Coordinates of C-alpha atoms in Angstrom, one line a residue:
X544 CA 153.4 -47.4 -179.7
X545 CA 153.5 -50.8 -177.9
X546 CA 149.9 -51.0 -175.7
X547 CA 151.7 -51.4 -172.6
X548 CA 153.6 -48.4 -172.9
X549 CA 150.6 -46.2 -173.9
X550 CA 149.2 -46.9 -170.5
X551 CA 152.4 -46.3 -168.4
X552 CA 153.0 -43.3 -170.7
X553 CA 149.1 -41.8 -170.7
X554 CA 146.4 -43.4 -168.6
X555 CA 148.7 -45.0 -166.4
X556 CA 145.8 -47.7 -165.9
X557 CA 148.0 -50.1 -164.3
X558 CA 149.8 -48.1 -161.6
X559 CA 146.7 -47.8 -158.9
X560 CA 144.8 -50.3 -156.9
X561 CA 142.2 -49.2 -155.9
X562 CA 141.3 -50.9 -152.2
X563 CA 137.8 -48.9 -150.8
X564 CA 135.4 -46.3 -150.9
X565 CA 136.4 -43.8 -148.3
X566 CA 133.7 -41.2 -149.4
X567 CA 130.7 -40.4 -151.1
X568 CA 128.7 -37.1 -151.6
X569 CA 126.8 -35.3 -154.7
X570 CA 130.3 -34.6 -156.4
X571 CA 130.6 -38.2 -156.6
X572 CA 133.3 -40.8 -155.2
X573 CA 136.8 -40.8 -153.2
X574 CA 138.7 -44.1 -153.2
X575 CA 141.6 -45.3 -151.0
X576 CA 144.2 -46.3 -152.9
X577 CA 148.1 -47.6 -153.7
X578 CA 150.6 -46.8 -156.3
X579 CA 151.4 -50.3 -157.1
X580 CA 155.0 -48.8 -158.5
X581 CA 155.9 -47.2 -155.4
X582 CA 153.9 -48.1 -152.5
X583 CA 152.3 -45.2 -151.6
X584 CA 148.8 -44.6 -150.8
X585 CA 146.4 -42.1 -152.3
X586 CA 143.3 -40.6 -152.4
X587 CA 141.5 -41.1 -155.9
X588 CA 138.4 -38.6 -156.4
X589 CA 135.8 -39.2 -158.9
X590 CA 134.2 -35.9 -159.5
X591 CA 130.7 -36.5 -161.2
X592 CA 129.3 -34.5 -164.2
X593 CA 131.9 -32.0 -163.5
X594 CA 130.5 -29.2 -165.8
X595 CA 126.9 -29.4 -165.0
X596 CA 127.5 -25.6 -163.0
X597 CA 129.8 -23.3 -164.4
X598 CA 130.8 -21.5 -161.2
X599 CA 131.2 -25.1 -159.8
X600 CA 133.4 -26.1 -162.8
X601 CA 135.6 -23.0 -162.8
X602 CA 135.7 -23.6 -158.8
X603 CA 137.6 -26.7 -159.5
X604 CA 139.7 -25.6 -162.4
X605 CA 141.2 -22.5 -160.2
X606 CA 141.8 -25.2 -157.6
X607 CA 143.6 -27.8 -160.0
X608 CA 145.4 -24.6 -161.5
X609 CA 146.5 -23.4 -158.0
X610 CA 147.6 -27.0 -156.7
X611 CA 149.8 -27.5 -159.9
X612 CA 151.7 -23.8 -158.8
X613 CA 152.4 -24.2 -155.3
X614 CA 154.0 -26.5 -154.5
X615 CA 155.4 -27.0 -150.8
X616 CA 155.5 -29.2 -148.1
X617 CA 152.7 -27.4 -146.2
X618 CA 149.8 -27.8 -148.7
X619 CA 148.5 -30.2 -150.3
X620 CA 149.6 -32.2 -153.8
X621 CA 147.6 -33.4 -156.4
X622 CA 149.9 -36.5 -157.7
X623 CA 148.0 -36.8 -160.5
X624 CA 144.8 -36.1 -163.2
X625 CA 143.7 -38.8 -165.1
X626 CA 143.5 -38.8 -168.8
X627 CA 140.1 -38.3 -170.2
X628 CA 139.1 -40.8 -173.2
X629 CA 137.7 -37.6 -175.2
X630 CA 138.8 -34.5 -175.0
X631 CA 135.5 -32.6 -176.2
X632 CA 133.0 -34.8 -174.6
X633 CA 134.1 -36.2 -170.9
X634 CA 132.1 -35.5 -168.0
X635 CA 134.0 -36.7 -165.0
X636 CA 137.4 -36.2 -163.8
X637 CA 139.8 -38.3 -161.9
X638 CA 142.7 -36.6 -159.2
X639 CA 144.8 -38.3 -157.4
X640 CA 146.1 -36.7 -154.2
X641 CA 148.4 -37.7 -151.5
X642 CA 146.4 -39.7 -149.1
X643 CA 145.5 -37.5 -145.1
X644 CA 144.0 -39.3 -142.2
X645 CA 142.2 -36.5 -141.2
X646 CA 141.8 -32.8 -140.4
X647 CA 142.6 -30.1 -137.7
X648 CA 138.8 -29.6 -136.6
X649 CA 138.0 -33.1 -136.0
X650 CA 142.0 -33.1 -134.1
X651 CA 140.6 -30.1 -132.0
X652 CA 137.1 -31.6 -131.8
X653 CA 138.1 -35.0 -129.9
X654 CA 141.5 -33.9 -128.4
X655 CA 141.2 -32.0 -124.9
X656 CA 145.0 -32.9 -124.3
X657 CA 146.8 -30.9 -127.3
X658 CA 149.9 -29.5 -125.4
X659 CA 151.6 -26.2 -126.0
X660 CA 154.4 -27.9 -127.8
X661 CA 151.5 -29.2 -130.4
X662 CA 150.4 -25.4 -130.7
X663 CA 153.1 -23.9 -131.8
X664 CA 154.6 -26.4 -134.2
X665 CA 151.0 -26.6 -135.4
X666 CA 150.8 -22.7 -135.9
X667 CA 154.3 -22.6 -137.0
X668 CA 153.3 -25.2 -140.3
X669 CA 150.2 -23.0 -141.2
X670 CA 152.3 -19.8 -141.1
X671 CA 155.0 -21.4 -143.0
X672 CA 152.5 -22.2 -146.2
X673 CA 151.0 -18.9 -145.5
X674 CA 154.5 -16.8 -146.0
X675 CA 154.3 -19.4 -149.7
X676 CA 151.3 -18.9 -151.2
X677 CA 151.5 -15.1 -150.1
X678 CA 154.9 -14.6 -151.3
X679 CA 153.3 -16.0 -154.4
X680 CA 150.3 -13.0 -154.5
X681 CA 147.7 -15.8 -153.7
X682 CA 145.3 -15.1 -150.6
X683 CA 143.4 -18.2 -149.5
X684 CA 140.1 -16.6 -148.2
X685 CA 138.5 -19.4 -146.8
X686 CA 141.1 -21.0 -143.7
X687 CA 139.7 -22.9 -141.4
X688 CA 139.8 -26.1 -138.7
X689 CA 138.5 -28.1 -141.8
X690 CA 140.5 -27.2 -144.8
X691 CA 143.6 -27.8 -142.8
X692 CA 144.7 -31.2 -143.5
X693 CA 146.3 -33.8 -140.4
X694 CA 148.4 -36.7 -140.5
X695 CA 149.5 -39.0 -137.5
X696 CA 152.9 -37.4 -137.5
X697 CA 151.2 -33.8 -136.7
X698 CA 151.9 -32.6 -140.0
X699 CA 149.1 -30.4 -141.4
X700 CA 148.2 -29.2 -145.2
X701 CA 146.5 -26.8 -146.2
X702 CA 143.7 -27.1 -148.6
X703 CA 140.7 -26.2 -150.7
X704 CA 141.9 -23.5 -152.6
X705 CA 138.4 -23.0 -154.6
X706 CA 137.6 -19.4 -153.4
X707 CA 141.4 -18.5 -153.2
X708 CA 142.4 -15.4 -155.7
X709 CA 145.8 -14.5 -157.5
X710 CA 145.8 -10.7 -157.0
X711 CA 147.6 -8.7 -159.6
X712 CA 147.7 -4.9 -158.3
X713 CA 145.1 -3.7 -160.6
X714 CA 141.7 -3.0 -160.0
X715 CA 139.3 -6.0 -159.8
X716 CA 136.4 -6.6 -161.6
X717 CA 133.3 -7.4 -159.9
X718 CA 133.3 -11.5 -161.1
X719 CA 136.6 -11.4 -159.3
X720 CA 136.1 -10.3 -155.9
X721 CA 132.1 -11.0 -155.3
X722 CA 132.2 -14.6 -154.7
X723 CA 133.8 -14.5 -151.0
X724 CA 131.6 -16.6 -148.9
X725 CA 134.3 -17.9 -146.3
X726 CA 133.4 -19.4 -142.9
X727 CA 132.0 -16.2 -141.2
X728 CA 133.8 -17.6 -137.8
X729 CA 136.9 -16.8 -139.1
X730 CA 136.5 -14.2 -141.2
X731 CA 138.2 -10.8 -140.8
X732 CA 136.0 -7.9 -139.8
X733 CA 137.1 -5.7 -142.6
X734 CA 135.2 -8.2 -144.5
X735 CA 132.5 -8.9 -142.2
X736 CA 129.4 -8.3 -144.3
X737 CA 130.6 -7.6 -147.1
X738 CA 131.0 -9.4 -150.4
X739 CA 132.5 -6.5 -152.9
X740 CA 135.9 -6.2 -151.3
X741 CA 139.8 -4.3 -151.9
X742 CA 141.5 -6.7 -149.1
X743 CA 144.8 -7.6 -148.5
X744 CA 146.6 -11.1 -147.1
X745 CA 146.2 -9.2 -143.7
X746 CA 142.8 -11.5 -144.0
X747 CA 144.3 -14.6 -143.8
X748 CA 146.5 -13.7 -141.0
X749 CA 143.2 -13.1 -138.7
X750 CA 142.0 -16.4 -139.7
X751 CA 145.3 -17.9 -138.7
X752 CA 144.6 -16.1 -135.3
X753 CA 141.3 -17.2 -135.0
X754 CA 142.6 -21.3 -135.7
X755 CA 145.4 -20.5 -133.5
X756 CA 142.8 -19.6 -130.8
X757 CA 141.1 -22.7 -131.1
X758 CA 143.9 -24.7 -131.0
X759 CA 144.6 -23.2 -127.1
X760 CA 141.1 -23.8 -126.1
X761 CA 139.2 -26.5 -128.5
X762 CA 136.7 -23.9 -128.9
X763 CA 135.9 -21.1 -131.9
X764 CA 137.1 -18.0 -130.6
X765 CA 134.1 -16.0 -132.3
X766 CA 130.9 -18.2 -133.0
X767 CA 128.7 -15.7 -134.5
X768 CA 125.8 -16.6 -135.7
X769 CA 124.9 -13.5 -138.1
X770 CA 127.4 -10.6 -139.0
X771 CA 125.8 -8.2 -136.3
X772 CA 126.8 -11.0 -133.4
X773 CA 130.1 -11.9 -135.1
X774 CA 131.2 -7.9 -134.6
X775 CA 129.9 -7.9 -130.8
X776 CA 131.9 -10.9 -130.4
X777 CA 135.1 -9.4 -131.8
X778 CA 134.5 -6.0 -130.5
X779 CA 133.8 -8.0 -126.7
X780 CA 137.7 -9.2 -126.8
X781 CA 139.3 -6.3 -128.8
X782 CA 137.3 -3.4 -128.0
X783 CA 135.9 -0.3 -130.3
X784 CA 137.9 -0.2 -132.9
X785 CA 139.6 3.4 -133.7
X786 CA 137.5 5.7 -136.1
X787 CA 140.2 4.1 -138.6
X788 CA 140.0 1.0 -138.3
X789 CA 136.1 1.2 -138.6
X790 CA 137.0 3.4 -141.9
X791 CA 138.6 0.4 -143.8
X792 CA 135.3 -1.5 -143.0
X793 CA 133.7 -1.8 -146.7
X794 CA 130.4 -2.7 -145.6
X795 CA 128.3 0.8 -144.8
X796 CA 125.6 -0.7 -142.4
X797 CA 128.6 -2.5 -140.9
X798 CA 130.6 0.7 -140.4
X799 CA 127.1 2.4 -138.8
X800 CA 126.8 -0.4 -136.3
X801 CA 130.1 0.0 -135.1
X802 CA 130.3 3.7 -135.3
X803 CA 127.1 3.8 -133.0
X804 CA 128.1 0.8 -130.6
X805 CA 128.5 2.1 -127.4
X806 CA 132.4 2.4 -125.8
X807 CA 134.0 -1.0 -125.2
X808 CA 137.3 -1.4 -123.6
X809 CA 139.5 -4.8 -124.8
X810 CA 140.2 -7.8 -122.5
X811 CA 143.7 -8.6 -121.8
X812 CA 144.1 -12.1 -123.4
X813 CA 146.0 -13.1 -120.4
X814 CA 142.4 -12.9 -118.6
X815 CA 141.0 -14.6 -121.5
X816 CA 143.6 -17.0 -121.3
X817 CA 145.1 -17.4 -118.0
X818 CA 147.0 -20.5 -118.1
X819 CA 148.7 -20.1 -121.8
X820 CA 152.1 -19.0 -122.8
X821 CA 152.9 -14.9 -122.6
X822 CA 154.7 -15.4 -125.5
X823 CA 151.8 -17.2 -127.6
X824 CA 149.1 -14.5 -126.3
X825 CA 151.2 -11.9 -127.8
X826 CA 151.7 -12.7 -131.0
X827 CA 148.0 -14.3 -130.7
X828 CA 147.0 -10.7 -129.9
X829 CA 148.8 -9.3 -133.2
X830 CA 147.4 -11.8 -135.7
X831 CA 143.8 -10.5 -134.4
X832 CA 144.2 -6.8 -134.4
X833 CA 141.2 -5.2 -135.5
X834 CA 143.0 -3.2 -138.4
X835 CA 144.3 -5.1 -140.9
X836 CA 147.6 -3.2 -141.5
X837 CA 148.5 -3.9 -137.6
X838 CA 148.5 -7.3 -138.3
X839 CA 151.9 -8.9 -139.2
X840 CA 152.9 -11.0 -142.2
X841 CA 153.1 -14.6 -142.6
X842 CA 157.1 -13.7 -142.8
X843 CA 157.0 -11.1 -139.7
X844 CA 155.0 -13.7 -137.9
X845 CA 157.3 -16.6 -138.5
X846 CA 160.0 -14.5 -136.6
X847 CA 158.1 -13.6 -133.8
X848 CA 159.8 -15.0 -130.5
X849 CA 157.3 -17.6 -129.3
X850 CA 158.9 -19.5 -132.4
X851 CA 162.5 -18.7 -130.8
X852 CA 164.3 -22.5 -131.4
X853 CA 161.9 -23.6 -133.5
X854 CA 161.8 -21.0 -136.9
X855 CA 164.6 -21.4 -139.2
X856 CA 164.6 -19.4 -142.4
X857 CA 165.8 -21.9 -144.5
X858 CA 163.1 -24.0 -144.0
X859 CA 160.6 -20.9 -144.8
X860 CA 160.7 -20.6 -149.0
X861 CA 159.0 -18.1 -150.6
X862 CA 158.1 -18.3 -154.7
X863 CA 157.6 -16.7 -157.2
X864 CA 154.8 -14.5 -157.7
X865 CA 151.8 -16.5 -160.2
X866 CA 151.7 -14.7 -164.1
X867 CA 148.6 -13.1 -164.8
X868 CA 148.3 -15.3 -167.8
X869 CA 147.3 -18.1 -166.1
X870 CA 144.5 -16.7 -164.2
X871 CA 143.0 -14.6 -167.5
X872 CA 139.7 -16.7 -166.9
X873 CA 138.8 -14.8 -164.5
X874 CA 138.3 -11.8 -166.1
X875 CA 135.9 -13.6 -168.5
X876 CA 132.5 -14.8 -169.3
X877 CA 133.1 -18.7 -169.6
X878 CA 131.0 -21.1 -171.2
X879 CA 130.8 -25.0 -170.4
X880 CA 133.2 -25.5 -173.4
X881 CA 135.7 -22.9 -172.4
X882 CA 135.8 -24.7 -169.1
X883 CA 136.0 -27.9 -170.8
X884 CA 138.9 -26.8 -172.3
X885 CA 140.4 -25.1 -169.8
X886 CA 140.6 -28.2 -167.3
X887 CA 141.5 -30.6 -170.3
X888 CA 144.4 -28.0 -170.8
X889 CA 145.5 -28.2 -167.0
X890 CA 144.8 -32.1 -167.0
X891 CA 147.7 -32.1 -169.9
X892 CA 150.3 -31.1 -167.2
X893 CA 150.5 -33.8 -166.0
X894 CA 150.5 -36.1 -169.2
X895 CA 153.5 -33.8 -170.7
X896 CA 153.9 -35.6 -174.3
X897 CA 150.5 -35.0 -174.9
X898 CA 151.3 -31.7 -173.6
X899 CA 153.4 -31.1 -176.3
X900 CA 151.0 -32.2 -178.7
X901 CA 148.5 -30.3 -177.4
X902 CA 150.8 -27.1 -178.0
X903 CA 151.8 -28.2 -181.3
X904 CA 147.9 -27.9 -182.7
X905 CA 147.8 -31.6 -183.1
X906 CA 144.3 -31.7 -182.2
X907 CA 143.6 -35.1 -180.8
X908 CA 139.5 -35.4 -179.8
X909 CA 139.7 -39.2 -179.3
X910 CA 142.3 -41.7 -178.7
X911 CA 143.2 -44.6 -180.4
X912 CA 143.3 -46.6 -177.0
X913 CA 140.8 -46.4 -173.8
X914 CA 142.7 -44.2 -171.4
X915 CA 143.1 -45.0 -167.6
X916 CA 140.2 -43.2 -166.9
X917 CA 138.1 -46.2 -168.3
X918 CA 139.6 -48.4 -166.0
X919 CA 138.9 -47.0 -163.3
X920 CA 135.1 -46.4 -164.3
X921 CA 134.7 -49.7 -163.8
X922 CA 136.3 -50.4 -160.8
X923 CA 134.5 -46.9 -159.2
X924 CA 131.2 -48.7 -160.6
X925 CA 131.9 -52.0 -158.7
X926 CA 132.9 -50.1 -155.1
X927 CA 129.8 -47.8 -155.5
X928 CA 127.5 -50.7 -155.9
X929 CA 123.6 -50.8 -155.8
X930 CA 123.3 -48.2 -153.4
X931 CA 124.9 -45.6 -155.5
X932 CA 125.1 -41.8 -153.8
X933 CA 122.7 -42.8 -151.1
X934 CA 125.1 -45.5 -149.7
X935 CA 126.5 -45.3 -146.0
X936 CA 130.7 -44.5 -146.6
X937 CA 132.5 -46.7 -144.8
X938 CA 133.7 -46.2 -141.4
X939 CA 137.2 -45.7 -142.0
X940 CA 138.1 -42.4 -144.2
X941 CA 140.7 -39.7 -145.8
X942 CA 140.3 -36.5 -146.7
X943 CA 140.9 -35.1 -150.1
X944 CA 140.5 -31.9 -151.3
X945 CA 139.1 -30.1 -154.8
X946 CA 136.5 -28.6 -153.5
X947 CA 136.6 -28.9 -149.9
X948 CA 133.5 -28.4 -149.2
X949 CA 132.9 -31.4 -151.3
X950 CA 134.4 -34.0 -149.4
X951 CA 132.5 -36.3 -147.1
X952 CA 133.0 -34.4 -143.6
X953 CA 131.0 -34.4 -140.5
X954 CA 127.5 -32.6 -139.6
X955 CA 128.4 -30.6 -136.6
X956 CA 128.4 -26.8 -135.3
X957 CA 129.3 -25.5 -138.7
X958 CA 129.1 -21.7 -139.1
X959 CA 127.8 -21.7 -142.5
X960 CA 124.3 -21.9 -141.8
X961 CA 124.0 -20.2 -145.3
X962 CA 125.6 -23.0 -147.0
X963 CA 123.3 -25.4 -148.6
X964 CA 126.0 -28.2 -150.0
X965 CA 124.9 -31.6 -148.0
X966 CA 127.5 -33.4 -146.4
X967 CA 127.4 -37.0 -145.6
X968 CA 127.8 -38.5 -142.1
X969 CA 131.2 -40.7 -141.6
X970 CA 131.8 -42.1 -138.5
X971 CA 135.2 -41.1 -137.7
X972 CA 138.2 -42.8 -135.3
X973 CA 139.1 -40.5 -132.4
X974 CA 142.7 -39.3 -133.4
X975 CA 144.1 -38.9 -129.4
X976 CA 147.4 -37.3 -129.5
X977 CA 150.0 -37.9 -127.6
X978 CA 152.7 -35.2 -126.0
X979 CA 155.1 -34.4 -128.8
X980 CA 158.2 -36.0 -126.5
X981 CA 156.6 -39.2 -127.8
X982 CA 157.6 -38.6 -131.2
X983 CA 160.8 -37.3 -131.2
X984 CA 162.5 -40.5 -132.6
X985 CA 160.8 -39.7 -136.0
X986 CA 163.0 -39.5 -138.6
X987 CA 164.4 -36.7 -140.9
X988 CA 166.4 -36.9 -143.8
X989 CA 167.1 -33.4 -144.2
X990 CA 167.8 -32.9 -140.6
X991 CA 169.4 -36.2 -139.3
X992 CA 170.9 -34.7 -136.3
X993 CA 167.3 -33.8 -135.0
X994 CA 166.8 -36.8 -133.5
X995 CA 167.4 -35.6 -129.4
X996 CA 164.6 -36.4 -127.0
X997 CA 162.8 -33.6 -125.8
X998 CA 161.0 -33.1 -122.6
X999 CA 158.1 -30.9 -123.1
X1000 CA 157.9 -28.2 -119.6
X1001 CA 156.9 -25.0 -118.6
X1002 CA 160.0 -23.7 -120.4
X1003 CA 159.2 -21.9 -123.4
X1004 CA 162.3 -22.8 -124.9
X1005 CA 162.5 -26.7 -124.1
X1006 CA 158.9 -26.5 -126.0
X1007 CA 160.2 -24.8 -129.2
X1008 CA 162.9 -27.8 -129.3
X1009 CA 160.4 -30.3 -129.1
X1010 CA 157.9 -29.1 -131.7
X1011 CA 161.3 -28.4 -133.9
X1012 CA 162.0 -32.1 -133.9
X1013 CA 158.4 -33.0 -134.1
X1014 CA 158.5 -30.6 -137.3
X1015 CA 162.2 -32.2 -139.1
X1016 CA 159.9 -35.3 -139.9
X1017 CA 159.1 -37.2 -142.8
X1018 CA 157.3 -39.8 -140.8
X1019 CA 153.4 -40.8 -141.8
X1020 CA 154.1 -43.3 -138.8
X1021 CA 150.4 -43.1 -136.8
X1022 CA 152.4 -44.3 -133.8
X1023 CA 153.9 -41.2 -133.3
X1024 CA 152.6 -38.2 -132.4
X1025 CA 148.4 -39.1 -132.9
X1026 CA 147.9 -42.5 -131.2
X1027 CA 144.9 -43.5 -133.7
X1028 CA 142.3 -45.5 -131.4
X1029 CA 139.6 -47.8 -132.5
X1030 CA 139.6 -49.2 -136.2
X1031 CA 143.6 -48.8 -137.4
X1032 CA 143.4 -46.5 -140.6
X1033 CA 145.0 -48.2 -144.0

């Protein structure tokens, strides 16, 4: 096989260019970069001595697994893995990922001026990839303001998938379900203090709420700061829950707190919330029920009338739901070489004739040629420089995902006092968004007759036509709908 074509055909060595460092952390590197075939800018992660943890190894193969099976507009796409030069022996991993300017909690964070056209198309998107990975018997576990992905067009991604679960309708074991350590601000009360849990997608729906919330006032709806607070929070807004609803409560000491709490009557949100939408407080108030099986689905959601102009069904896919197969790992005891072999197995995806070696038994441990892989360790070397870990990131940055929790973000008011992963400071851009009238000219080629200006005003249905076009966009354009001031991104 000619040289040249080993690269283009394997390690594709030739097809990035890699332009800057837009992050750095413990995991290890995230470059900025362009697909020199078609133009299109990525986000190239460098994960460091990926099996030096287990958990943290099988973290990322579930990830990379769940990333390759859903596939939809709405979450994020690993383009591509980079060939390893050995198959028994690498270290590091490379993934390319489409390339995001930013995420919804640093959009909330700095934007006072998010209109009630940006809400609902926003909520509209995240409910859109929930009815997907739902449809496919995936529940995410851990949503949030920062594993929502933003670009300038308003379009949002969902990401890390890392504590996300396939369920499969028989009873879990306890490897499978004891892990949850989601963001306790948005985390349902059913699960509140416990980590041993039954739970349905009814827990992602409250976490939608909960965003959705934020979204109307740039503030966390329920900051608790321990799981006792995080209850009197809820139970302030909602009121006592029925005997019921306390009953589906898995945690005991939980259920005894609320059980004892004295009589609490719920606060209409429209006192809560004086100044929003009727139509967005109600189905605001049926994402956050206090009892999971009140709570709509993604689907039911999605055809609630506060979307009325904007929700089509076509647009709304469902898939189908993940084999058990894949997910078998689980279930399992690994070792560093079964994860090694795992993630070399998922990394052959995407390199599909040496897929079909693989399958075949040829069993090729090293390569006759240096793979892609080795290019870009030099070039990562170079941008990393003297400083190595402990250098300052750049000002500008993207965000890419695998884990989340990974990737360079900034130190603020983060719930997760009992997380002890560092995260580096990056100087961020203020992303000020504009009204969504200003970018209605953005173009769709699946709907090229939703190009009509819109005039965002008190009526609810002039707003669902304006987020509608804002949403039948293909645009990255950053002079559309988030007016990027200070330093321009790439």
């Amino acid at each position: 096989m000619p040289f040249k074509d080993f690269f283009t055909e394997y390690g594709e060595a030739n097809l990035y260019e890699i332009q800057e460092v837009v992050g750095k952390g413990s995991y290890g590197v995230v470059a900025a970069a362009v697909d020199t075939h078609t133009g299109e800018k990525v986000a190239i992660k460098k994960i460091n001595d990926i099996f030096e943890h287990v958990c943290e190894a099988t973290r990322i193969l579930r990830e990379i697994k769940l990333l390759r099976l859903l596939r939809h507009p709405d979450i994020v796409e690993i383009k591509h893995i980079m060939l390893p030069p050995c198959r028994r022996e690498f270290k590091d991993i490379y993934v390319v990922f489409e390339l995001m300017e930013t995420d919804l909690h640093h959009v909330i964070k700095t934007n006072d001026d998010l209109t009630p056209g940006h809400h609902q198309f926003f909520l509209y998107q995240l409910l859109r990839a929930l009815k997907y990975i739902h449809s496919a018997n995936v529940f995410h576990r851990d949503l949030k303001p920062k594993n929502i992905l933003a670009n300038a067009d308003c379009k949002l991604k969902i990401c890390d998938f890392g504590l996300a679960r396939a369920s499969f309708g028989d009873a879990p074991s306890a490897v499978f379900w004891t892990d949850y350590v989601a963001t306790r601000w948005y985390r349902a009360p059913e699960l509140c203090g416990s980590f041993f849990s039954k739970y349905t997608p009814a827990i992602d729906i409250w976490s939608i709420g909960c965003i959705f919330a934020e979204m109307i006032t740039g503030k966390p709806l329920f900051p608790g700061k321990n799981v006792v607070q995080q209850l009197e929070l809820i139970t302030d807004l909602l009121g006592t829950p029925s005997l019921e609803a306390i009953s589906r409560i898995r945690n005991e000491k939980a259920r005894r707190f609320l059980s004892s709490m004295r009589r609490k009557a719920s606060i209409p949100l429209s006192q809560r919330f004086p100044d929003v939408d009727p139509l967005a407080l109600r189905l605001l108030q049926r994402l956050i029920a206090f009892d999971p099986k009140d709570r709509p689905s993604a689907e039911e959601a999605l055809s609630d009338p506060y979307f009325y102009g904007l929700a089509n069904v076509e647009d709304e896919p469902s898939t189908q739901h993940i084999s058990k197969f894949e997910f078998e790992f689980e279930r399992r005891n690994l070792t560093k070489e079964d994860v090694r072999e795992l993630i070399y197995r998922e990394i052959l995806e995407y390199h599909p004739q040496m897929l079909q070696e693989y399958l075949r038994g040829v069993d090729q441990i090293h390569f006759m040629y240096p793979s892609g892989v080795d290019q870009f360790k030099q070039q990562f070397f170079r941008l990393e420089g003297p400083a190595g870990k402990a250098g300052r990131p750049p000002m500008r940055r993207r965000y890419a995902s695998l884990p989340r929790e990974r990737v360079c973000g900034l130190i603020d008011d983060d719930p997760d006092q009992s997380d002890s992963r560092s995260r580096a400071v990056v100087p961020v851009p203020r992303p000020a968004l504009q009204s969504p009238k200003n970018s209605l000219d953005i173009k769709r080629s699946e709907a090229p007759n939703a190009s009509a200006k819109a005039r965002p005003t008190n009526d609810h249905k002039q707003l669902c036509y304006s987020a509608r076009c804002l949403l039948r966009s293909d645009s990255i354009s950053a002079s559309k709908c988030i007016g990027v001031q200070g330093e321009d991104y790439l």
